Coordinates of C-alpha atoms in Angstrom, one line a residue:
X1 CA 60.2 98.5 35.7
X2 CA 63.9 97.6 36.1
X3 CA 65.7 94.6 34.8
X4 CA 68.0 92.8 37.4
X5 CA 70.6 94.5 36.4
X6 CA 69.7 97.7 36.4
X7 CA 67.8 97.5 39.5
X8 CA 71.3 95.8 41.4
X9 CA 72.8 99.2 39.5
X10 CA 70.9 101.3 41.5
X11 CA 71.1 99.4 44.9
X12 CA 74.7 99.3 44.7
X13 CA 74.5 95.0 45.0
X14 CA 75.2 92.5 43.2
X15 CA 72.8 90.6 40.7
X16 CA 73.3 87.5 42.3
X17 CA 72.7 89.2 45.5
X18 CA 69.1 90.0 44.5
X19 CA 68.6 86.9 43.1
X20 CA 69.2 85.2 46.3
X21 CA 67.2 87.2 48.3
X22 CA 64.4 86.4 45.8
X23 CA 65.4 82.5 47.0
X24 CA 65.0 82.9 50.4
X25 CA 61.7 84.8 50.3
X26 CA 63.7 88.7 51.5
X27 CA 62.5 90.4 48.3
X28 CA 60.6 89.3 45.4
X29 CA 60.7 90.5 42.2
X30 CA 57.3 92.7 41.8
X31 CA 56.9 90.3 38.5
X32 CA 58.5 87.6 36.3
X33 CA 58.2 88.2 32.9
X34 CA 56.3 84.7 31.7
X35 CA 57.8 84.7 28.3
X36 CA 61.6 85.1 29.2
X37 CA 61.7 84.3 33.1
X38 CA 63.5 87.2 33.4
X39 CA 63.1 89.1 37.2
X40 CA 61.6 92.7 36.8
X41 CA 61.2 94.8 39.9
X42 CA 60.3 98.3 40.6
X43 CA 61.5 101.8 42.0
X44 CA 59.7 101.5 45.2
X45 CA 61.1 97.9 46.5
X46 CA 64.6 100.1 46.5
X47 CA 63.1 101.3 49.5
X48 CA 62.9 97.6 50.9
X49 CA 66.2 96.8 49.8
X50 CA 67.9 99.9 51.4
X51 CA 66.3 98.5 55.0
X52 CA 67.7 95.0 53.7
X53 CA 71.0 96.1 53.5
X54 CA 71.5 98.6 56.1
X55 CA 70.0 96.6 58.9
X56 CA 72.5 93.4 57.4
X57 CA 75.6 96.0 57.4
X58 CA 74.7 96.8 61.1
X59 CA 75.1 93.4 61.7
X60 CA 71.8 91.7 61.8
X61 CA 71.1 87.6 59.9
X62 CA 69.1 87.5 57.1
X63 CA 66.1 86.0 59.0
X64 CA 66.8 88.3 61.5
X65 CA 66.5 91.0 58.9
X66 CA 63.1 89.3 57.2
X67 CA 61.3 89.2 60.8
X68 CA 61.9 93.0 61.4
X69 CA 60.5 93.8 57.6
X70 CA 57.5 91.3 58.2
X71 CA 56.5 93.0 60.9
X72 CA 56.1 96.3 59.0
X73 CA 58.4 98.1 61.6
X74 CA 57.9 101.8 61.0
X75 CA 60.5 104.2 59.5
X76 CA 60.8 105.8 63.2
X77 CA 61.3 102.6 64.8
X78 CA 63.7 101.7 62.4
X79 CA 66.0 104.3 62.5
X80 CA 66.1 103.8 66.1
X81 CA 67.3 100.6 65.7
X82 CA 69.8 101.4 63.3
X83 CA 71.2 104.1 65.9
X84 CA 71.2 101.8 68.7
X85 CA 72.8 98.8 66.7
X86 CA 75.3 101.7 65.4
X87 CA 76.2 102.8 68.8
X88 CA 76.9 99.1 70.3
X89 CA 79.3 99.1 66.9
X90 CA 81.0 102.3 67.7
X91 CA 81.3 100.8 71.1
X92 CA 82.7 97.7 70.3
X93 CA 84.8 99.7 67.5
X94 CA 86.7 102.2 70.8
X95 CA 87.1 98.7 72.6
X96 CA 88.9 97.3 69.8
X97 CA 90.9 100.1 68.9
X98 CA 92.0 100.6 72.8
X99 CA 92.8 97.3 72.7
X100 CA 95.0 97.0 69.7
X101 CA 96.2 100.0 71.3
X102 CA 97.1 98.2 74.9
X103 CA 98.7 95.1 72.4
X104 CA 101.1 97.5 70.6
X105 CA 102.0 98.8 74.1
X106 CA 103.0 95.1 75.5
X107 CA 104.9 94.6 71.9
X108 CA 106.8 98.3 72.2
X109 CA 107.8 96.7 75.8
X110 CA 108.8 93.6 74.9
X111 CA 110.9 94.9 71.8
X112 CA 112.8 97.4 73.9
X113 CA 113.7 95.0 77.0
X114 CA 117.5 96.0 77.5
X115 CA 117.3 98.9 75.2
X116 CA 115.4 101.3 76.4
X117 CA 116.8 104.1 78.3
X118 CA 115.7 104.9 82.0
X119 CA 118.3 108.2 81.8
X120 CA 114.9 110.5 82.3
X121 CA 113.9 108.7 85.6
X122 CA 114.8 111.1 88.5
X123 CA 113.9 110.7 92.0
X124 CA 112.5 113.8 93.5
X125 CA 110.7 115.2 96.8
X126 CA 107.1 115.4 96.1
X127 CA 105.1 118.4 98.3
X128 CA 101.7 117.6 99.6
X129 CA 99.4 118.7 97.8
X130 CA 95.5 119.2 98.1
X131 CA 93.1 117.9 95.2
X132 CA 89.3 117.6 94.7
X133 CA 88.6 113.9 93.6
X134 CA 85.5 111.8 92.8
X135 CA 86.5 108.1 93.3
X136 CA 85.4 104.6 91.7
X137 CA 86.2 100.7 91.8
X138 CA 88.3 99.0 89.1
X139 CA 87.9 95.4 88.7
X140 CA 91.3 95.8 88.6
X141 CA 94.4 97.7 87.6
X142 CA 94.7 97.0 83.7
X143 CA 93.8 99.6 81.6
X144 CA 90.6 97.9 80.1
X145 CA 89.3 98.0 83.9
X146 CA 91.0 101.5 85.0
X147 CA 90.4 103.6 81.1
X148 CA 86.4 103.2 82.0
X149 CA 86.2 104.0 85.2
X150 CA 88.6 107.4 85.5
X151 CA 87.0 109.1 82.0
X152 CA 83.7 109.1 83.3
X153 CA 85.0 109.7 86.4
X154 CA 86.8 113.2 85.2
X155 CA 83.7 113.8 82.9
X156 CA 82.0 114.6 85.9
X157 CA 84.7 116.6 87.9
X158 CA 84.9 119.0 86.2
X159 CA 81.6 120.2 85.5
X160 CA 80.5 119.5 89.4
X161 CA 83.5 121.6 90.5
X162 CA 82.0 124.5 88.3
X163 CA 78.5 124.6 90.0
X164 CA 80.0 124.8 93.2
X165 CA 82.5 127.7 91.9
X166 CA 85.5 126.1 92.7
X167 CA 88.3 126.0 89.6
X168 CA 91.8 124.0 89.1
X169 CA 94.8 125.6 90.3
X170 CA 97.0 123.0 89.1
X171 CA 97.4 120.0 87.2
X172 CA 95.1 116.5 87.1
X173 CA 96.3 114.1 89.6
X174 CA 94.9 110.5 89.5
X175 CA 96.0 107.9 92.4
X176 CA 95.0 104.4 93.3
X177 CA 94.9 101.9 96.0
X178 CA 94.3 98.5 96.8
X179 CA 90.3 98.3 97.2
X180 CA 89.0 96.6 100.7
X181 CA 87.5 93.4 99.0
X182 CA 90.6 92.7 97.8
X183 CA 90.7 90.1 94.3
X184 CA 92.6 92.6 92.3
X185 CA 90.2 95.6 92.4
X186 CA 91.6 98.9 92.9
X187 CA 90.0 102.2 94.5
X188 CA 90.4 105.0 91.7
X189 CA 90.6 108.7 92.4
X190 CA 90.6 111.4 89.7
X191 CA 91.6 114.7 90.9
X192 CA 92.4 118.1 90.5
X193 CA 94.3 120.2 92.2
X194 CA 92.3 122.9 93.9
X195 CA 93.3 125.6 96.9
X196 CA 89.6 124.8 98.5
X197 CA 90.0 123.5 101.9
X198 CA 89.5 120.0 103.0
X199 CA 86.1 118.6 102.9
X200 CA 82.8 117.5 101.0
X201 CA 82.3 119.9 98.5
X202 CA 78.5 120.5 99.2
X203 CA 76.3 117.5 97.5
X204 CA 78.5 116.7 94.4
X205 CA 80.2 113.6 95.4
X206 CA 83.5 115.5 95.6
X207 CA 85.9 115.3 98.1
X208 CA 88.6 117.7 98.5
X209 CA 91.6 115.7 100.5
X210 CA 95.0 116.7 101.1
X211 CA 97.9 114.2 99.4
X212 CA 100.9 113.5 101.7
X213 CA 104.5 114.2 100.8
X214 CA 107.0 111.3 99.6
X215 CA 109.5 110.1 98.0
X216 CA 109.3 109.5 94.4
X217 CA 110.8 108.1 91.5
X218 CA 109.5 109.9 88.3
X219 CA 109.7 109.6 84.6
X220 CA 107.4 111.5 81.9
X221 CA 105.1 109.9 79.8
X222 CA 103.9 110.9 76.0
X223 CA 100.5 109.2 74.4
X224 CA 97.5 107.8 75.5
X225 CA 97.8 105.9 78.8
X226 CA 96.0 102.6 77.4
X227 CA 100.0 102.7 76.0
X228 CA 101.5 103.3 79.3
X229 CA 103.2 100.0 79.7
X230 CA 107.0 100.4 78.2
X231 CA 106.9 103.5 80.1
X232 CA 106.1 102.1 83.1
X233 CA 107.9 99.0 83.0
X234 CA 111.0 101.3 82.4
X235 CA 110.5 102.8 85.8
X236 CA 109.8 99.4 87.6
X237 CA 113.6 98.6 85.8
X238 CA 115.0 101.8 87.2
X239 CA 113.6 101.3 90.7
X240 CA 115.1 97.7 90.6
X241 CA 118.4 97.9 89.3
X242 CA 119.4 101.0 91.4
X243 CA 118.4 99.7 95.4
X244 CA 114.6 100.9 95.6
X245 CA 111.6 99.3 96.0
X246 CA 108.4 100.4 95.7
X247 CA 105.6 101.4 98.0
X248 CA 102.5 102.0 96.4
X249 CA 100.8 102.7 92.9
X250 CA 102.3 105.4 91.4
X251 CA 100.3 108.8 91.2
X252 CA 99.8 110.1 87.3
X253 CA 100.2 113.6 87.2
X254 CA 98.0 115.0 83.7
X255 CA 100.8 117.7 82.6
X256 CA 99.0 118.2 78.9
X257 CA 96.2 117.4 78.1
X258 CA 94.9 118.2 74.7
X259 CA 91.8 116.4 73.2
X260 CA 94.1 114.4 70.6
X261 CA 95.5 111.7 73.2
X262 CA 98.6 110.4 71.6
X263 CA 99.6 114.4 72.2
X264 CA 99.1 113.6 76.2
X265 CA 101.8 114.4 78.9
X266 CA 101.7 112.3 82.0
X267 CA 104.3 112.3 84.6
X268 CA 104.5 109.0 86.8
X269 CA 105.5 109.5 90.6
X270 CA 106.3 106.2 92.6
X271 CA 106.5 105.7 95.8
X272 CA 110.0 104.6 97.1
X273 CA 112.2 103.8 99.4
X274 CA 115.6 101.7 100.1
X275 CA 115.4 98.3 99.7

């Protein structure tokens, strides 16, 4: 038998912690010594305590966490719990992160209004060119509604293009457009660009359309897109200040693409023409 202290010792909790849960009914001592009151509890309720405090770590209440041990939920059954409330935390961890990630975008724009130089922006000629794309609706054009429809949309590209034999000959090429139902949501198409010719590629969903030329002004891009703003709103500057305006969404041409995204390279191409 383990003294309080000694037992919190080997839980890794606090004393006080243990005596609480012994208030609220989580976990009993397995006796009370009747001479000195003092709490003695045994090696095998670690095993109840472990479940106590994973399950809370993960995010569940106390009497949340009392009603799954009451019912004497398997060892299975709990660990599949534990993975499914650890994948909605990993979830809602990427949403946080891309979203601090959007907010230090908006702050880098804000801090370099009037600063920041638009010397790389160069209007240039762009060729038609022809892509395989799958295609998807945003709810609308901010990156928390484009960043989760494009990635699964490219997760699948790729490996579709494969069983029909058909491989890249060029960069990624993503472009958007207003989407018929209009209320902000936007028609996204991730792409490739391919030599195959124009068509349905067979059953895979992929379409292999031909891009027309036009005019475009264009500035590079380095990091994740979620921090595409500054960038961007240094082209929307550009376009401004020297007689353009623009015509369309501009296309995102995926120049490097390594699996470390801050380490991306993305050229913008806007539409143009004289205002």
């Amino acid at each position: 038998m383990f003294t309080i202290g000694d037992f919190a010792r080997y839980g890794r909790v606090s004393a006080r912690m243990l005596r609480h849960y012994d208030a609220i009914g989580l976990l009993h001592p397995d006796r009370t010594d009747p001479a000195t009151g003092y709490r003695l509890y045994g090696a095998a309720q670690l095993a109840r305590l472990n479940r106590i405090i994973a399950l809370k770590d993960l995010g569940f209440t106390l009497q949340q966490v009392r009603g799954v041990l009451d019912e004497q939920v398997g060892p299975e059954e709990l660990r599949g719990m534990l993975r499914l409330r650890r994948a909605e935390l990993e979830e809602a961890m990427a949403a946080a992160a891309a979203r601090l990630e959007r907010v230090e975008a908006r702050l880098r724009s804000i801090e370099s209004e009037g600063h920041m130089s638009a010397d790389d922006v160069v209007v240039k000629s762009i060729a038609p060119v022809r892509v395989a794309e799958l295609t998807g609706t945003a709810a609308g054009f901010e990156p928390e509604h484009i960043t989760p429809v494009i990635g699964p949309l490219y997760d699948r590209l790729f490996p579709l293009l494969a069983t029909v034999g058909v491989s890249p000959s060029g960069p990624g090429i993503a472009h958007y457009e207003d989407a018929p139902q209009g209320g902000g949501a936007v028609v996204v198409h991730a792409g490739v660009t391919v030599s195959a010719p124009a068509g349905p590629l067979g059953d895979t969903g992929i379409t292999v359309v031909e891009l027309p030329p036009f005019e475009a002004a264009t500035v590079v891009h380095r990091g994740s897109m979620n921090g595409v703003l500054p960038t961007a709103q240094t082209l929307a500057r550009w376009i401004d200040a020297n007689g353009y305006r623009s015509t369309g969404y501009a296309r995102e041409i995926s120049l490097e693409c390594p699996e470390d995204r801050d380490e991306w390279v993305t050229e913008l191409q806007e539409p143009i023409t004289r205002a």
